[in-house]
Amino acid sequence: MEKMQFQAESKRLLEMMVNSIYSQKEVFLRELISNASDAIDKIYYKALTDENLTFNKDSYYIKVIPNKEGRTLTIRDTGIGMTKEELENNLGVIAKSGSLAFKSENEIKDGFDIIGQFGVGFYAAFMVADTVTVITKSLNSDVAFKWTSEGADGYTIEPWTKEDVGTEVILNIKDNSEEENYDDYLETYRLQSIIKKYSDFIRYPIKMDTVKSTLKEGTEDEYEDETIEETINSMVPIWKKNKSELTEEDYESFYHEKRYGFDQPLKSIHINVDGTIRYNAILYIPETVPFDYYSKEFEKGLELYSSGVLIMDKCSDLLPDHFGFVKGLVDSEDLSLNISREMLQQDRQLKLIAKNISKKIKSELQGLLKNDREKYEKFYQSFGRQLKFGVYNDFGANKEALQDLLMFYSSKEKKLVTLDEYIARMPEDQNYIYYATGATNERISRLPQTELVADKGYEILYFTDDVDEFAIKMLMTYKEKEFKSVSSADLGIEEDEQDDNEENNQQYADLFESMKQLLEGKVKDVRLSKRLRTHPVCLTADGEVTIEMEKVLSMMPDNQNVQAEKVLEINPNHEVMNALQQAFSLDQEKLALYTNLLYHQALLIEGLPIEDPVEFTNNICKVMV
């Protein structure tokens, strides 16, 4: 028996890895199964190039054997095995990968994949084991060897007896501690769960003995336990199959099997790319919003696999925030991984996959909008808010990509319409895309500010989401047409530009100046309205901050007290104007009363809070008596 030491840097790496590299101890089984799969792959590759070697796939498998009494867990494979030299090189030097060396020596190109090219995964076993023993017999040797280590202190190698080619990794599982229940890794159900989670799509059978209760022969109600060898993994991932082999029911079943949601997916997207970078993906657009979608607890991201082995549960880098509702997975053989299969370099390949996925999602949504309007509108009711947030987010970096997917309720169509559909219906004399904001479509339809635009026959888009106006301000234009709020100071309508009311403006100048002083600190100005037809009064805003934006900003936790520059507009053709003129001439106290009432009436129309409800109700009573 030879006693050997790990290299100094390997010893330090082992200590660091066991304590910090892997986020979850359960991944040790993933790593050992991946190594076992590699060992079988190597025989398969040898068989392709050696006419004396045949590869019968049914003879190759991986077996996981828990032993509660002996407190051991064995992972056995029928792969290529290791010689003494390979044991020393591959297990004596941490981060030296036998798989990577095999791939290089045999000049294996991209058409044949080997998972374990990074040489660290084996040592994950020390997270759960006091002692790790490897018994192996190489295809190229008549002698078997036993490698044993208790961790960073080193290892021993000695000749051993083993009849069949292959490797057994035997873990002496640690005793339970306050932080960890190591007994879990001896329980059949727990091991099966880990295998299904991480290694379900390993291409060779992963077998376990399970105990089943069966009806005793010759009896009607007596049962006996029977040990049955079962294959735990499904082996062939759905994303590796041809689309022609699969039905919509297959995709839906996989959606529920992966627990992506309890709803039915609105759309499934199957991607197979074999170009500069190879990857497969199954993506889903859900039907309903997850209960925590708009909370801090929600984690966006796709499952990331490398050659069928789960690397990350939620790889957020694969999805932009505005498509964070998409569920699914990506599997690639070409991603650069370092140290362990959990740690992913932010490299060109990942960014390229993410970019392609984003384009594909947009394309599929456009197709849904064009070919299945009802289904798209259902999607939009659930996730349209996220698309609008995407337009506004990152200083509008994604607005060009998302603008064609937006929809808003239309005053004319009485349903959701796209910006493109709005533009197509615009009369020749209309210069702007008009919109109005409010809590509901019904309330917006009754806003006084909409009267002039509606009378001109122009379509108005209704904004009821708090993000709507912010998104449109970021978008600025669509197909060279600017957006214009019905509450803006200048509506850009011909009547606005004709100043045939100059005499009226002069006539009311003193009245409006008095009202402005009475409302000092509340409004920027009081002026004659050109937009009102039947209503007496309304509030509009000068400047970029609208009244609706002020309401949204005031509800935010970090409220900076941003306020719109409010303007009180009075309808010169309404009877209230006569009452205001008479009060201005005869009774300044009554003018203050009327001004206060009109201002609060305008606040109520806008859905803004009244500063003093008691004073307001008392003022109403004064008018009545």
Coordinates of C-alpha atoms in Angstrom, one line a residue:
M1 CA 0.0 0.0 0.0
E2 CA 1.4 3.4 -1.0
K3 CA 0.6 6.4 1.2
M4 CA 0.7 9.6 -0.9
Q5 CA 0.0 13.3 -0.3
F6 CA -2.1 15.7 -2.4
Q7 CA -0.1 18.5 -3.9
A8 CA 0.0 21.5 -1.7
E9 CA -2.2 23.6 -3.9
S10 CA -4.6 20.7 -4.3
K11 CA -4.9 20.3 -0.6
R12 CA -5.9 24.0 -0.2
L13 CA -8.3 23.7 -3.1
L14 CA -9.9 20.6 -1.6
E15 CA -10.5 22.4 1.8
M16 CA -11.9 25.5 0.0
M17 CA -14.1 23.4 -2.3
V18 CA -15.7 21.3 0.4
N19 CA -16.5 24.4 2.5
S20 CA -17.6 27.0 -0.1
I21 CA -17.6 26.1 -3.8
Y22 CA -20.8 24.1 -3.9
S23 CA -24.0 25.8 -2.7
Q24 CA -25.7 22.5 -1.8
K25 CA -24.3 19.3 -0.6
E26 CA -26.7 17.2 -2.5
V27 CA -24.8 18.0 -5.8
F28 CA -22.1 15.5 -4.8
L29 CA -24.3 12.8 -6.3
R30 CA -24.7 14.7 -9.6
E31 CA -20.9 15.0 -9.9
L32 CA -20.3 11.3 -9.2
I33 CA -23.0 10.2 -11.6
S34 CA -21.6 12.6 -14.3
N35 CA -18.2 11.1 -13.9
A36 CA -19.6 7.6 -14.2
S37 CA -21.4 8.6 -17.4
D38 CA -18.1 9.9 -18.7
A39 CA -16.5 6.6 -18.0
I40 CA -19.1 4.8 -20.1
D41 CA -18.8 7.4 -22.8
K42 CA -15.1 6.6 -23.1
I43 CA -15.8 2.9 -23.8
Y44 CA -18.4 4.0 -26.4
Y45 CA -15.8 6.2 -28.1
K46 CA -13.2 3.5 -28.0
A47 CA -15.7 1.1 -29.7
L48 CA -16.1 3.6 -32.5
T49 CA -12.4 3.4 -33.3
D50 CA -11.4 -0.1 -32.2
E51 CA -12.9 -2.9 -34.4
N52 CA -12.0 -5.5 -31.6
L53 CA -14.3 -3.7 -29.2
T54 CA -18.1 -3.8 -29.4
F55 CA -20.5 -1.6 -27.5
N56 CA -23.7 -3.2 -26.4
K57 CA -25.6 -0.3 -24.7
D58 CA -27.7 -2.7 -22.6
S59 CA -24.5 -3.8 -20.8
Y60 CA -23.7 -0.3 -19.6
Y61 CA -25.3 1.4 -16.6
I62 CA -24.8 3.3 -13.3
K63 CA -26.0 1.9 -10.0
V64 CA -26.5 3.7 -6.8
I65 CA -26.4 1.5 -3.7
P66 CA -27.2 2.9 -0.2
N67 CA -26.4 0.8 2.8
K68 CA -27.9 2.1 6.0
E69 CA -26.3 -0.5 8.3
G70 CA -22.8 0.0 7.0
R71 CA -23.5 3.7 6.5
T72 CA -22.1 3.7 3.0
L73 CA -23.2 4.9 -0.4
T74 CA -21.8 3.3 -3.5
I75 CA -21.9 4.6 -7.0
R76 CA -21.0 1.8 -9.4
D77 CA -20.4 2.1 -13.2
T78 CA -19.5 -0.3 -16.0
G79 CA -17.3 2.3 -17.7
I80 CA -13.7 2.3 -18.8
G81 CA -12.1 2.2 -15.3
M82 CA -8.7 3.6 -14.3
T83 CA -5.2 2.3 -14.2
K84 CA -2.9 3.1 -11.2
E85 CA -1.3 5.9 -13.2
E86 CA -4.7 7.3 -14.0
L87 CA -5.8 7.1 -10.4
E88 CA -2.7 9.1 -9.4
N89 CA -3.1 11.7 -12.1
N90 CA -6.9 12.1 -12.0
L91 CA -7.6 11.8 -8.2
G92 CA -4.2 12.8 -6.8
V93 CA -4.2 16.2 -8.5
I94 CA -7.4 18.2 -7.8
A95 CA -8.7 20.0 -10.9
K96 CA -6.9 17.6 -13.2
S97 CA -9.5 16.2 -15.4
G98 CA -9.2 12.7 -16.9
S99 CA -12.1 13.4 -19.2
L100 CA -10.5 16.5 -20.6
A101 CA -7.2 14.7 -21.1
F102 CA -9.1 11.8 -22.8
K103 CA -10.8 14.3 -25.1
S104 CA -7.6 16.0 -26.0
E105 CA -5.5 12.9 -26.6
N106 CA -8.1 11.3 -28.8
E107 CA -8.8 14.6 -30.7
I108 CA -12.5 14.3 -30.0
K109 CA -14.3 17.1 -31.8
D110 CA -17.6 18.8 -30.9
G111 CA -19.7 15.9 -32.2
F112 CA -19.0 13.8 -29.2
D113 CA -19.5 15.2 -25.7
I114 CA -18.0 14.3 -22.4
I115 CA -19.4 16.0 -19.4
G116 CA -16.7 16.0 -16.7
Q117 CA -14.0 18.1 -18.2
F118 CA -13.1 20.2 -15.2
G119 CA -11.7 17.8 -12.7
V120 CA -13.2 19.0 -9.4
G121 CA -16.6 17.2 -9.2
F122 CA -15.2 14.0 -7.7
Y123 CA -14.1 15.8 -4.5
A124 CA -17.6 17.0 -3.8
A125 CA -18.0 13.5 -2.2
F126 CA -16.0 14.8 0.8
M127 CA -18.9 17.2 1.6
V128 CA -20.9 14.2 2.8
A129 CA -18.3 11.5 3.4
D130 CA -15.5 11.0 6.0
T131 CA -13.8 8.5 3.8
V132 CA -14.0 8.0 0.0
T133 CA -12.9 4.7 -1.5
V134 CA -12.5 4.0 -5.3
I135 CA -12.2 0.5 -6.5
T136 CA -11.5 0.4 -10.2
K137 CA -10.4 -1.9 -13.0
S138 CA -9.3 -0.4 -16.3
L139 CA -10.3 -1.8 -19.8
N140 CA -6.5 -1.6 -20.5
S141 CA -5.3 -3.5 -17.4
D142 CA -5.7 -6.9 -15.8
V143 CA -5.1 -5.5 -12.4
A144 CA -7.6 -3.6 -10.2
F145 CA -6.7 -0.9 -7.7
K146 CA -8.1 0.6 -4.6
W147 CA -7.8 4.3 -3.9
T148 CA -8.7 5.6 -0.4
S149 CA -8.7 9.0 1.1
E150 CA -10.0 10.7 4.3
G151 CA -9.7 14.1 2.7
A152 CA -6.9 16.7 2.7
D153 CA -4.3 14.5 4.5
G154 CA -3.7 12.5 1.4
Y155 CA -4.6 9.1 -0.1
T156 CA -3.4 5.5 -0.5
I157 CA -3.4 3.2 -3.6
E158 CA -3.1 -0.6 -3.4
P159 CA -3.8 -3.5 -5.7
W160 CA -7.2 -5.0 -5.3
T161 CA -9.4 -7.7 -6.6
K162 CA -12.2 -6.8 -9.1
E163 CA -13.5 -9.1 -11.8
D164 CA -15.3 -6.7 -14.1
V165 CA -14.1 -3.5 -15.8
G166 CA -15.5 -0.4 -14.2
T167 CA -15.4 1.7 -11.1
E168 CA -17.0 1.7 -7.7
V169 CA -17.0 4.9 -5.6
I170 CA -17.8 4.1 -2.0
L171 CA -18.6 6.9 0.5
N172 CA -18.6 6.4 4.2
I173 CA -21.3 8.9 5.1
K174 CA -20.6 11.4 7.9
D175 CA -22.6 11.3 11.2
N176 CA -25.4 13.8 11.6
S177 CA -24.6 17.3 12.8
E178 CA -26.7 20.2 14.1
E179 CA -26.4 21.8 10.6
E180 CA -26.9 18.7 8.4
N181 CA -28.8 15.5 8.4
Y182 CA -26.4 13.2 6.6
D183 CA -28.8 10.2 7.0
D184 CA -30.8 11.7 4.1
Y185 CA -28.1 10.5 1.7
L186 CA -28.8 6.9 2.7
E187 CA -32.5 7.1 2.1
T188 CA -33.7 5.6 -1.2
Y189 CA -36.5 8.2 -1.8
R190 CA -34.0 11.1 -1.2
L191 CA -31.4 9.7 -3.5
Q192 CA -34.1 9.1 -6.2
S193 CA -35.2 12.7 -5.8
I194 CA -31.7 14.0 -6.3
I195 CA -31.1 11.8 -9.3
K196 CA -34.4 13.0 -10.9
K197 CA -33.5 16.6 -10.2
Y198 CA -30.0 16.7 -11.5
S199 CA -29.3 13.6 -13.6
D200 CA -32.6 12.6 -15.1
F201 CA -31.3 13.0 -18.6
I202 CA -28.0 11.2 -18.3
R203 CA -27.9 9.0 -21.4
Y204 CA -27.3 5.7 -19.5
P205 CA -29.6 3.9 -17.0
I206 CA -29.2 5.0 -13.4
K207 CA -30.4 2.0 -11.4
M208 CA -31.4 1.5 -7.8
D209 CA -32.9 -1.4 -5.8
T210 CA -36.3 -0.4 -4.4
V211 CA -38.6 -2.4 -2.1
K212 CA -42.2 -2.9 -3.3
S213 CA -45.1 -4.5 -1.5
T214 CA -46.7 -7.1 -3.7
L215 CA -49.7 -9.4 -3.2
K216 CA -48.4 -12.8 -2.0
E217 CA -49.1 -15.5 -4.5
G218 CA -52.2 -17.6 -3.6
T219 CA -53.6 -15.0 -1.2
E220 CA -56.1 -12.2 -1.5
D221 CA -54.9 -9.9 1.3
E222 CA -51.4 -10.9 2.3
Y223 CA -48.5 -8.8 1.0
E224 CA -44.8 -9.3 1.0
D225 CA -41.8 -7.0 0.3
E226 CA -40.0 -7.6 -2.9
T227 CA -36.7 -6.0 -4.0
I228 CA -36.9 -4.7 -7.5
E229 CA -34.2 -3.0 -9.6
E230 CA -35.6 0.1 -11.2
T231 CA -34.2 2.7 -13.6
I232 CA -34.6 6.1 -12.0
N233 CA -33.8 8.4 -14.8
S234 CA -35.7 9.0 -18.1
M235 CA -32.5 9.2 -20.1
V236 CA -33.9 10.9 -23.2
P237 CA -34.7 14.6 -22.6
I238 CA -37.7 16.0 -24.4
W239 CA -35.7 18.8 -25.9
K240 CA -33.4 16.3 -27.7
K241 CA -36.3 14.8 -29.6
N242 CA -37.5 16.0 -33.0
K243 CA -40.4 18.4 -32.9
S244 CA -42.3 16.1 -35.2
E245 CA -42.2 13.3 -32.5
L246 CA -43.9 15.5 -30.0
T247 CA -47.5 16.7 -29.5
E248 CA -48.8 19.7 -27.6
E249 CA -49.9 17.3 -24.9
D250 CA -46.2 16.2 -24.5
Y251 CA -45.1 19.8 -24.0
E252 CA -47.9 20.4 -21.5
S253 CA -47.1 17.2 -19.6
F254 CA -43.5 18.3 -19.3
Y255 CA -44.6 21.8 -18.1
H256 CA -46.5 20.2 -15.2
E257 CA -43.9 17.5 -14.6
K258 CA -41.2 20.3 -14.1
R259 CA -43.7 22.2 -11.9
Y260 CA -43.4 25.4 -13.9
G261 CA -46.9 26.2 -13.0
F262 CA -50.4 24.8 -12.2
D263 CA -51.9 26.5 -15.2
Q264 CA -51.9 25.5 -18.9
P265 CA -49.1 27.2 -20.8
L266 CA -50.4 29.6 -23.5
K267 CA -47.4 28.8 -25.7
S268 CA -44.6 26.3 -25.9
I269 CA -41.4 27.1 -27.8
H270 CA -39.0 24.4 -28.8
I271 CA -35.5 25.6 -30.0
N272 CA -32.8 23.5 -31.6
V273 CA -29.7 25.4 -32.6
D274 CA -26.6 23.8 -34.2
G275 CA -24.4 26.7 -35.2
T276 CA -21.7 28.8 -33.7
I277 CA -22.9 27.6 -30.3
R278 CA -25.1 24.5 -29.9
Y279 CA -28.0 24.5 -27.6
N280 CA -31.6 23.2 -27.2
A281 CA -34.3 24.9 -25.3
I282 CA -37.9 24.3 -24.2
L283 CA -39.6 27.6 -23.2
Y284 CA -43.1 28.3 -22.0
I285 CA -45.3 31.4 -21.9
P286 CA -47.6 30.9 -18.9
E287 CA -51.3 31.6 -18.9
T288 CA -51.5 33.2 -15.5
V289 CA -49.3 35.4 -13.3
P290 CA -47.5 33.6 -10.5
F291 CA -48.8 34.8 -7.1
D292 CA -45.4 36.3 -6.2
Y293 CA -44.5 37.6 -9.7
Y294 CA -44.5 41.3 -8.7
S295 CA -42.7 40.7 -5.4
K296 CA -39.1 40.7 -4.4
E297 CA -39.3 37.0 -3.7
F298 CA -39.9 36.1 -7.4
E299 CA -36.8 34.8 -9.1
K300 CA -36.8 34.9 -12.9
G301 CA -34.5 32.6 -14.9
L302 CA -34.4 29.4 -16.9
E303 CA -33.0 26.0 -15.8
L304 CA -29.6 25.6 -17.3
Y305 CA -28.2 22.2 -18.3
S306 CA -24.9 21.1 -19.7
S307 CA -25.2 17.9 -21.7
G308 CA -28.4 16.9 -19.8
V309 CA -26.9 17.6 -16.3
L310 CA -28.6 20.4 -14.3
I311 CA -26.2 23.2 -13.6
M312 CA -28.5 26.0 -12.3
D313 CA -32.1 26.0 -11.2
K314 CA -32.5 29.7 -12.1
C315 CA -30.1 31.2 -14.6
S316 CA -31.3 34.8 -14.6
D317 CA -28.8 35.9 -17.2
L318 CA -30.6 33.9 -19.9
L319 CA -33.7 36.2 -19.7
P320 CA -34.1 40.0 -19.8
D321 CA -36.3 41.4 -17.1
H322 CA -39.2 42.2 -19.5
F323 CA -39.4 38.5 -20.5
G324 CA -39.0 37.3 -16.9
F325 CA -42.3 35.5 -17.0
V326 CA -41.0 32.9 -19.4
K327 CA -40.4 29.4 -17.9
G328 CA -38.3 26.6 -19.2
L329 CA -34.8 25.4 -19.7
V330 CA -31.7 25.5 -21.9
D331 CA -29.2 22.7 -22.5
S332 CA -25.9 23.4 -24.1
E333 CA -22.7 21.4 -24.6
D334 CA -20.6 24.5 -25.4
L335 CA -20.9 26.6 -22.2
S336 CA -17.6 27.4 -20.4
L337 CA -17.8 26.2 -16.8
N338 CA -15.0 26.6 -14.3
I339 CA -14.1 24.8 -11.0
S340 CA -17.4 23.1 -10.6
R341 CA -20.5 22.7 -12.8
E342 CA -22.3 25.3 -10.6
M343 CA -20.0 28.2 -11.4
L344 CA -20.6 29.7 -14.8
Q345 CA -18.4 32.2 -16.5
Q346 CA -20.2 35.3 -17.9
D347 CA -18.8 34.6 -21.3
R348 CA -19.7 35.2 -25.0
Q349 CA -21.5 31.9 -25.3
L350 CA -24.0 32.6 -22.5
K351 CA -24.7 36.1 -23.8
L352 CA -25.2 34.8 -27.3
I353 CA -27.7 32.2 -26.2
A354 CA -29.5 34.9 -24.1
K355 CA -29.7 37.2 -27.1
N356 CA -31.0 34.5 -29.4
I357 CA -33.6 33.4 -26.8
S358 CA -34.9 37.0 -26.4
K359 CA -35.3 37.4 -30.1
K360 CA -37.1 34.1 -30.3
I361 CA -39.5 35.0 -27.5
K362 CA -40.3 38.3 -29.2
S363 CA -40.9 36.5 -32.5
E364 CA -43.2 34.0 -31.0
L365 CA -45.2 36.8 -29.2
Q366 CA -45.5 38.7 -32.5
G367 CA -46.7 35.5 -34.2
L368 CA -49.3 35.0 -31.4
L369 CA -50.5 38.6 -31.8
K370 CA -50.9 38.2 -35.6
N371 CA -52.3 34.7 -35.7
D372 CA -54.2 34.1 -32.4
R373 CA -55.3 37.5 -31.2
E374 CA -57.5 36.1 -28.4
K375 CA -54.7 34.1 -26.9
Y376 CA -52.3 37.1 -27.2
E377 CA -54.8 39.4 -25.4
K378 CA -55.0 36.8 -22.6
F379 CA -51.3 36.8 -22.3
Y380 CA -51.2 40.6 -22.4
Q381 CA -53.8 40.9 -19.6
S382 CA -51.4 38.8 -17.4
F383 CA -48.0 40.2 -18.5
G384 CA -48.5 43.4 -20.5
R385 CA -47.5 45.4 -17.5
Q386 CA -44.1 43.7 -17.6
L387 CA -43.6 44.6 -21.3
K388 CA -44.4 48.2 -20.5
F389 CA -42.0 48.2 -17.6
G390 CA -39.4 46.8 -20.1
V391 CA -40.0 49.9 -22.3
Y392 CA -39.3 52.2 -19.4
N393 CA -36.5 50.3 -17.7
D394 CA -32.8 50.7 -18.4
F395 CA -33.5 54.2 -19.8
G396 CA -35.4 52.8 -22.7
A397 CA -32.7 50.5 -24.0
N398 CA -35.3 47.9 -25.1
K399 CA -38.1 50.2 -26.3
E400 CA -37.5 49.5 -30.0
A401 CA -37.8 45.8 -29.4
L402 CA -41.0 46.0 -27.3
Q403 CA -43.0 48.8 -28.8
D404 CA -44.8 46.6 -31.4
L405 CA -46.0 44.3 -28.6
L406 CA -47.8 47.0 -26.6
M407 CA -51.6 47.3 -26.5
F408 CA -53.9 49.9 -24.9
Y409 CA -57.6 50.2 -24.6
S410 CA -59.1 52.4 -27.4
S411 CA -61.9 55.0 -27.0
K412 CA -63.2 54.1 -30.5
E413 CA -62.7 50.3 -30.7
K414 CA -63.7 49.7 -27.1
K415 CA -61.0 47.0 -26.8
L416 CA -57.2 46.6 -26.8
V417 CA -55.4 47.9 -29.9
T418 CA -51.7 48.1 -30.9
L419 CA -49.9 51.3 -31.6
D420 CA -49.6 50.2 -35.3
E421 CA -53.4 49.7 -35.5
Y422 CA -53.9 53.2 -34.0
I423 CA -51.6 54.8 -36.5
A424 CA -53.3 53.1 -39.4
R425 CA -56.7 54.7 -38.4
M426 CA -55.4 58.2 -37.9
P427 CA -57.0 60.9 -40.0
E428 CA -54.7 62.9 -42.2
D429 CA -55.1 66.1 -40.1
Q430 CA -54.2 64.3 -36.9
N431 CA -50.6 65.0 -35.8
Y432 CA -50.4 63.2 -32.4
I433 CA -51.2 60.0 -30.7
Y434 CA -53.6 61.0 -27.9
Y435 CA -53.9 59.4 -24.6
A436 CA -55.7 59.9 -21.3
T437 CA -54.9 58.5 -17.9
G438 CA -57.1 57.3 -15.0
A439 CA -58.0 54.5 -12.7
T440 CA -60.4 52.7 -15.0
N441 CA -61.5 52.9 -18.6
E442 CA -65.0 54.0 -17.5
R443 CA -63.6 56.9 -15.4
I444 CA -61.3 58.0 -18.3
S445 CA -64.2 58.1 -20.7
R446 CA -65.9 60.7 -18.5
L447 CA -62.9 63.0 -18.1
P448 CA -63.7 66.6 -19.1
Q449 CA -60.2 66.8 -20.8
T450 CA -61.2 64.3 -23.5
E451 CA -64.0 66.5 -24.9
L452 CA -62.2 68.5 -27.6
V453 CA -60.1 65.5 -28.8
A454 CA -63.2 63.3 -29.0
D455 CA -65.2 66.0 -30.7
K456 CA -62.5 66.1 -33.4
G457 CA -63.1 62.4 -34.0
Y458 CA -59.6 61.4 -32.8
E459 CA -59.0 58.1 -31.1
I460 CA -57.8 58.2 -27.5
L461 CA -55.7 55.5 -25.8
Y462 CA -56.7 54.8 -22.2
F463 CA -53.8 54.4 -19.7
T464 CA -54.9 52.6 -16.5
D465 CA -51.5 51.1 -15.4
D466 CA -49.2 53.2 -13.2
V467 CA -46.3 52.4 -15.6
D468 CA -48.2 53.4 -18.8
E469 CA -47.4 57.1 -18.9
F470 CA -43.8 56.5 -17.8
A471 CA -43.3 54.0 -20.6
I472 CA -44.8 56.4 -23.2
K473 CA -42.7 59.3 -22.0
M474 CA -39.6 57.0 -22.6
L475 CA -41.0 55.9 -26.0
M476 CA -41.6 59.5 -27.0
T477 CA -42.7 58.7 -30.6
Y478 CA -44.1 55.8 -32.6
K479 CA -43.6 55.8 -36.4
E480 CA -42.6 59.5 -36.1
K481 CA -45.9 60.4 -34.3
E482 CA -45.5 62.0 -30.9
F483 CA -47.7 61.0 -27.9
K484 CA -49.8 63.8 -26.5
S485 CA -51.8 63.7 -23.2
V486 CA -55.4 65.1 -23.4
S487 CA -54.4 67.1 -20.3
S488 CA -51.3 68.7 -21.9
A489 CA -51.2 72.5 -22.2
D490 CA -51.1 72.5 -26.0
L491 CA -53.2 69.8 -27.7
G492 CA -51.8 70.6 -31.1
I493 CA -55.3 71.0 -32.5
E494 CA -56.2 73.8 -34.9
E495 CA -58.6 75.4 -32.4
D496 CA -55.8 75.7 -29.9
E497 CA -53.7 77.7 -32.3
Q498 CA -56.5 80.1 -33.4
D499 CA -56.5 83.0 -30.9
D500 CA -59.9 84.3 -31.7
N501 CA -60.6 84.5 -27.9
E502 CA -58.1 87.2 -27.3
E503 CA -60.9 89.6 -26.1
N504 CA -62.3 87.0 -23.7
N505 CA -58.8 86.3 -22.4
Q506 CA -58.3 90.0 -21.7
Q507 CA -61.8 90.3 -20.3
Y508 CA -61.2 87.6 -17.7
A509 CA -57.6 88.4 -16.9
D510 CA -58.3 90.2 -13.6
L511 CA -60.8 87.5 -12.5
F512 CA -58.3 84.7 -13.2
E513 CA -55.5 86.6 -11.4
S514 CA -57.7 86.9 -8.3
M515 CA -58.5 83.2 -8.4
K516 CA -54.8 82.4 -8.9
Q517 CA -54.0 84.4 -5.8
L518 CA -56.7 82.6 -3.8
L519 CA -55.2 79.2 -4.9
E520 CA -51.6 80.3 -4.4
G521 CA -49.3 77.3 -3.8
K522 CA -52.0 74.9 -5.2
V523 CA -52.0 75.8 -8.9
K524 CA -49.5 77.4 -11.2
D525 CA -52.2 79.3 -13.2
V526 CA -55.9 79.8 -13.8
R527 CA -56.9 80.2 -17.4
L528 CA -59.6 80.0 -20.0
S529 CA -60.1 76.5 -21.4
K530 CA -60.3 75.7 -25.1
R531 CA -60.7 71.9 -24.5
L532 CA -63.9 71.9 -22.4
R533 CA -67.3 71.6 -24.0
T534 CA -69.9 70.7 -21.4
H535 CA -67.9 70.5 -18.1
P536 CA -67.3 73.6 -16.1
V537 CA -63.7 73.0 -14.9
C538 CA -60.7 70.7 -15.1
L539 CA -57.1 70.4 -14.1
T540 CA -54.3 70.2 -16.6
A541 CA -50.5 70.3 -16.3
D542 CA -47.7 72.4 -17.7
G543 CA -44.3 70.7 -18.0
E544 CA -43.2 67.1 -18.3
V545 CA -44.7 65.8 -15.0
T546 CA -48.3 65.1 -15.4
I547 CA -50.9 64.8 -12.7
E548 CA -51.1 61.1 -13.1
M549 CA -47.3 60.8 -12.8
E550 CA -47.5 62.9 -9.6
K551 CA -50.0 60.4 -8.2
V552 CA -47.8 57.4 -9.0
L553 CA -44.6 59.0 -7.6
S554 CA -46.4 60.1 -4.4
M555 CA -47.2 56.4 -3.6
M556 CA -43.6 55.2 -3.9
P557 CA -41.7 54.5 -0.7
D558 CA -38.9 57.0 -1.6
N559 CA -41.4 59.7 -2.5
Q560 CA -39.4 62.8 -3.5
N561 CA -42.6 65.0 -3.4
V562 CA -42.5 65.5 -7.2
Q563 CA -45.5 67.6 -8.2
A564 CA -47.1 68.6 -11.5
E565 CA -47.5 72.2 -12.4
K566 CA -51.3 72.2 -12.2
V567 CA -53.4 74.6 -14.1
L568 CA -57.1 75.2 -13.3
E569 CA -59.0 75.6 -16.6
I570 CA -62.5 77.2 -16.6
N571 CA -65.1 76.7 -19.4
P572 CA -66.1 80.2 -20.7
N573 CA -69.3 78.8 -22.1
H574 CA -70.5 77.3 -18.9
E575 CA -72.9 79.0 -16.5
V576 CA -70.3 79.0 -13.7
M577 CA -68.4 81.8 -15.6
N578 CA -71.3 84.2 -15.0
A579 CA -71.4 83.3 -11.4
L580 CA -67.7 83.9 -11.1
Q581 CA -67.9 87.3 -12.8
Q582 CA -70.7 88.4 -10.6
A583 CA -68.9 87.3 -7.4
F584 CA -65.7 89.0 -8.7
S585 CA -67.6 92.3 -9.2
L586 CA -69.8 92.2 -6.1
D587 CA -68.6 89.8 -3.4
Q588 CA -65.0 88.7 -2.9
E589 CA -66.0 86.3 -0.1
K590 CA -68.3 84.5 -2.5
L591 CA -65.5 84.5 -5.2
A592 CA -63.2 82.7 -2.7
L593 CA -66.0 80.2 -2.0
Y594 CA -66.6 79.5 -5.7
T595 CA -62.9 79.2 -6.4
N596 CA -62.4 76.8 -3.6
L597 CA -65.4 74.6 -4.8
L598 CA -64.2 74.6 -8.4
Y599 CA -60.7 73.6 -7.4
H600 CA -61.9 70.8 -5.2
Q601 CA -64.3 69.7 -7.9
A602 CA -61.3 69.5 -10.3
L603 CA -59.3 67.5 -7.8
L604 CA -62.2 65.0 -7.4
I605 CA -62.4 64.5 -11.2
E606 CA -58.7 63.7 -11.3
G607 CA -59.0 61.3 -8.4
L608 CA -56.8 63.4 -6.2
P609 CA -57.4 63.7 -2.5
I610 CA -59.3 66.7 -1.1
E611 CA -57.1 68.6 1.3
D612 CA -59.9 69.3 3.9
P613 CA -63.1 67.3 3.3
V614 CA -64.9 69.0 6.2
E615 CA -64.3 72.4 4.8
F616 CA -65.4 71.2 1.4
T617 CA -68.7 69.9 2.6
N618 CA -69.3 73.1 4.7
N619 CA -68.7 75.1 1.5
I620 CA -71.3 73.1 -0.4
C621 CA -73.8 73.8 2.4
K622 CA -73.0 77.6 2.1
V623 CA -74.0 77.5 -1.6
M624 CA -77.2 75.7 -0.8
V625 CA -78.5 78.2 1.8

